[in-house]
Amino acid sequence: RGDVKSAAYKLTNPAQQIRAYVFDVVRSTVPRMDLDEVFESKETVALSVKEQLNAAMSEYGYTIIQTLVTDLSPATVVRDAMNKINTAARVKEATLDKAEAEKTFVVKAAEADAE
């Protein structure tokens, strides 16, 4: 009963308070990871949000059962940089594959000439 009273009288806008806690947890959790790890570890971020949000909101009678991280949107500059890095890595891989193919062609041509 005390929890219900706390929830009703201590929080004027529970949804806004929960949103603020979520943003605080994300801001404190995400910077400890590199960007690729953040995208690969949505479950880790969601668990961190759940644990810390549950601890903060339990005194008001709320129990956080599950949190879901559905969308991570880095700043446009960061997203563009990530795209450039991924593009460069793919170009490098394609260049290496092409060089390996050319090497194989030269070796096979030399073998054919030797016969």
PDB file of C-alpha atoms in Angstrom:
ATOM      1  CA  ARG A   1       0.000   0.000   0.000  1.00  0.00           C
ATOM      2  CA  GLY A   2       2.793   2.402   0.807  1.00  0.00           C
ATOM      3  CA  ASP A   3       4.259   1.771  -2.629  1.00  0.00           C
ATOM      4  CA  VAL A   4       0.995   2.675  -4.326  1.00  0.00           C
ATOM      5  CA  LYS A   5       0.793   5.831  -2.242  1.00  0.00           C
ATOM      6  CA  SER A   6       4.410   6.659  -3.190  1.00  0.00           C
ATOM      7  CA  ALA A   7       3.673   6.043  -6.843  1.00  0.00           C
ATOM      8  CA  ALA A   8       0.619   8.265  -6.725  1.00  0.00           C
ATOM      9  CA  TYR A   9       1.947  11.130  -4.636  1.00  0.00           C
ATOM     10  CA  LYS A  10       5.729  11.222  -5.095  1.00  0.00           C
ATOM     11  CA  LEU A  11       5.797  10.976  -8.885  1.00  0.00           C
ATOM     12  CA  THR A  12       3.875  13.612 -10.767  1.00  0.00           C
ATOM     13  CA  ASN A  13       4.618  12.096 -14.178  1.00  0.00           C
ATOM     14  CA  PRO A  14       5.785   8.455 -13.937  1.00  0.00           C
ATOM     15  CA  ALA A  15       6.246   8.023 -17.701  1.00  0.00           C
ATOM     16  CA  GLN A  16       8.474  11.081 -17.878  1.00  0.00           C
ATOM     17  CA  GLN A  17      10.441   9.923 -14.831  1.00  0.00           C
ATOM     18  CA  ILE A  18      10.950   6.453 -16.309  1.00  0.00           C
ATOM     19  CA  ARG A  19      12.047   8.002 -19.618  1.00  0.00           C
ATOM     20  CA  ALA A  20      14.573  10.179 -17.768  1.00  0.00           C
ATOM     21  CA  TYR A  21      15.971   7.154 -15.918  1.00  0.00           C
ATOM     22  CA  VAL A  22      16.241   5.210 -19.182  1.00  0.00           C
ATOM     23  CA  PHE A  23      18.151   8.041 -20.857  1.00  0.00           C
ATOM     24  CA  ASP A  24      20.461   8.346 -17.832  1.00  0.00           C
ATOM     25  CA  VAL A  25      21.208   4.622 -17.843  1.00  0.00           C
ATOM     26  CA  VAL A  26      21.834   4.567 -21.594  1.00  0.00           C
ATOM     27  CA  ARG A  27      24.115   7.611 -21.335  1.00  0.00           C
ATOM     28  CA  SER A  28      26.091   5.925 -18.571  1.00  0.00           C
ATOM     29  CA  THR A  29      26.243   2.464 -20.185  1.00  0.00           C
ATOM     30  CA  VAL A  30      26.846   3.125 -23.878  1.00  0.00           C
ATOM     31  CA  PRO A  31      29.999   5.274 -23.617  1.00  0.00           C
ATOM     32  CA  ARG A  32      31.825   2.334 -22.014  1.00  0.00           C
ATOM     33  CA  MET A  33      31.439   0.374 -25.271  1.00  0.00           C
ATOM     34  CA  ASP A  34      32.703   1.016 -28.751  1.00  0.00           C
ATOM     35  CA  LEU A  35      29.981   1.709 -31.290  1.00  0.00           C
ATOM     36  CA  ASP A  36      30.059  -1.683 -32.991  1.00  0.00           C
ATOM     37  CA  GLU A  37      29.775  -3.357 -29.578  1.00  0.00           C
ATOM     38  CA  VAL A  38      26.725  -1.237 -28.753  1.00  0.00           C
ATOM     39  CA  PHE A  39      24.898  -2.483 -31.843  1.00  0.00           C
ATOM     40  CA  GLU A  40      25.949  -6.076 -31.142  1.00  0.00           C
ATOM     41  CA  SER A  41      25.024  -5.885 -27.446  1.00  0.00           C
ATOM     42  CA  LYS A  42      21.514  -4.481 -27.357  1.00  0.00           C
ATOM     43  CA  GLU A  43      20.639  -7.178 -24.806  1.00  0.00           C
ATOM     44  CA  THR A  44      23.400  -5.948 -22.493  1.00  0.00           C
ATOM     45  CA  VAL A  45      22.117  -2.387 -22.723  1.00  0.00           C
ATOM     46  CA  ALA A  46      18.534  -3.567 -22.147  1.00  0.00           C
ATOM     47  CA  LEU A  47      19.570  -5.598 -19.079  1.00  0.00           C
ATOM     48  CA  SER A  48      21.446  -2.642 -17.641  1.00  0.00           C
ATOM     49  CA  VAL A  49      18.407  -0.425 -18.175  1.00  0.00           C
ATOM     50  CA  LYS A  50      16.139  -2.998 -16.529  1.00  0.00           C
ATOM     51  CA  GLU A  51      18.345  -3.480 -13.472  1.00  0.00           C
ATOM     52  CA  GLN A  52      18.984   0.197 -12.810  1.00  0.00           C
ATOM     53  CA  LEU A  53      15.448   1.296 -13.632  1.00  0.00           C
ATOM     54  CA  ASN A  54      13.979  -1.406 -11.413  1.00  0.00           C
ATOM     55  CA  ALA A  55      16.216  -0.297  -8.539  1.00  0.00           C
ATOM     56  CA  ALA A  56      15.197   3.331  -8.979  1.00  0.00           C
ATOM     57  CA  MET A  57      11.475   2.763  -9.469  1.00  0.00           C
ATOM     58  CA  SER A  58      10.880  -0.012  -6.926  1.00  0.00           C
ATOM     59  CA  GLU A  59      10.606   2.525  -4.107  1.00  0.00           C
ATOM     60  CA  TYR A  60       7.573   3.936  -5.927  1.00  0.00           C
ATOM     61  CA  GLY A  61       5.880   0.571  -6.279  1.00  0.00           C
ATOM     62  CA  TYR A  62       6.936  -0.139  -9.840  1.00  0.00           C
ATOM     63  CA  THR A  63       8.477  -3.433 -10.919  1.00  0.00           C
ATOM     64  CA  ILE A  64      10.244  -3.421 -14.261  1.00  0.00           C
ATOM     65  CA  ILE A  65       9.669  -6.806 -15.853  1.00  0.00           C
ATOM     66  CA  GLN A  66      11.438  -6.343 -19.161  1.00  0.00           C
ATOM     67  CA  THR A  67      13.128  -3.675 -21.222  1.00  0.00           C
ATOM     68  CA  LEU A  68      13.600  -3.768 -24.954  1.00  0.00           C
ATOM     69  CA  VAL A  69      16.157  -1.807 -26.912  1.00  0.00           C
ATOM     70  CA  THR A  70      14.773  -1.488 -30.417  1.00  0.00           C
ATOM     71  CA  ASP A  71      16.565   1.423 -31.994  1.00  0.00           C
ATOM     72  CA  LEU A  72      19.980   2.904 -31.442  1.00  0.00           C
ATOM     73  CA  SER A  73      20.431   6.118 -33.366  1.00  0.00           C
ATOM     74  CA  PRO A  74      23.891   7.627 -33.169  1.00  0.00           C
ATOM     75  CA  ALA A  75      24.437  11.166 -34.356  1.00  0.00           C
ATOM     76  CA  THR A  76      24.527  11.632 -38.131  1.00  0.00           C
ATOM     77  CA  VAL A  77      28.252  12.406 -38.058  1.00  0.00           C
ATOM     78  CA  VAL A  78      28.945   9.161 -36.174  1.00  0.00           C
ATOM     79  CA  ARG A  79      26.703   7.152 -38.502  1.00  0.00           C
ATOM     80  CA  ASP A  80      28.449   8.639 -41.557  1.00  0.00           C
ATOM     81  CA  ALA A  81      31.852   7.820 -40.074  1.00  0.00           C
ATOM     82  CA  MET A  82      30.748   4.236 -39.406  1.00  0.00           C
ATOM     83  CA  ASN A  83      29.528   3.901 -42.979  1.00  0.00           C
ATOM     84  CA  LYS A  84      32.866   5.200 -44.302  1.00  0.00           C
ATOM     85  CA  ILE A  85      34.772   2.737 -42.106  1.00  0.00           C
ATOM     86  CA  ASN A  86      32.599  -0.162 -43.285  1.00  0.00           C
ATOM     87  CA  THR A  87      32.954   0.932 -46.913  1.00  0.00           C
ATOM     88  CA  ALA A  88      36.733   1.176 -46.587  1.00  0.00           C
ATOM     89  CA  ALA A  89      36.898  -2.295 -45.029  1.00  0.00           C
ATOM     90  CA  ARG A  90      34.803  -3.772 -47.846  1.00  0.00           C
ATOM     91  CA  VAL A  91      36.889  -2.031 -50.519  1.00  0.00           C
ATOM     92  CA  LYS A  92      40.068  -3.336 -48.892  1.00  0.00           C
ATOM     93  CA  GLU A  93      38.649  -6.874 -48.796  1.00  0.00           C
ATOM     94  CA  ALA A  94      37.552  -6.643 -52.435  1.00  0.00           C
ATOM     95  CA  THR A  95      41.002  -5.370 -53.436  1.00  0.00           C
ATOM     96  CA  LEU A  96      42.680  -8.261 -51.622  1.00  0.00           C
ATOM     97  CA  ASP A  97      40.318 -10.763 -53.275  1.00  0.00           C
ATOM     98  CA  LYS A  98      40.992  -9.241 -56.685  1.00  0.00           C
ATOM     99  CA  ALA A  99      44.761  -9.344 -56.111  1.00  0.00           C
ATOM    100  CA  GLU A 100      44.530 -12.986 -55.031  1.00  0.00           C
ATOM    101  CA  ALA A 101      42.531 -13.808 -58.170  1.00  0.00           C
ATOM    102  CA  GLU A 102      45.093 -12.054 -60.376  1.00  0.00           C
ATOM    103  CA  LYS A 103      47.915 -13.912 -58.623  1.00  0.00           C
ATOM    104  CA  THR A 104      46.152 -17.228 -59.245  1.00  0.00           C
ATOM    105  CA  PHE A 105      45.644 -16.284 -62.908  1.00  0.00           C
ATOM    106  CA  VAL A 106      49.355 -15.436 -63.323  1.00  0.00           C
ATOM    107  CA  VAL A 107      50.418 -18.680 -61.620  1.00  0.00           C
ATOM    108  CA  LYS A 108      48.068 -20.779 -63.743  1.00  0.00           C
ATOM    109  CA  ALA A 109      49.221 -19.005 -66.929  1.00  0.00           C
ATOM    110  CA  ALA A 110      52.864 -19.644 -65.999  1.00  0.00           C
ATOM    111  CA  GLU A 111      52.091 -23.304 -65.299  1.00  0.00           C
ATOM    112  CA  ALA A 112      50.341 -23.592 -68.657  1.00  0.00           C
ATOM    113  CA  ASP A 113      53.325 -21.982 -70.439  1.00  0.00           C
ATOM    114  CA  ALA A 114      55.722 -24.354 -68.652  1.00  0.00           C
ATOM    115  CA  GLU A 115      53.872 -27.388 -69.959  1.00  0.00           C
TER     116      GLU A 115
END
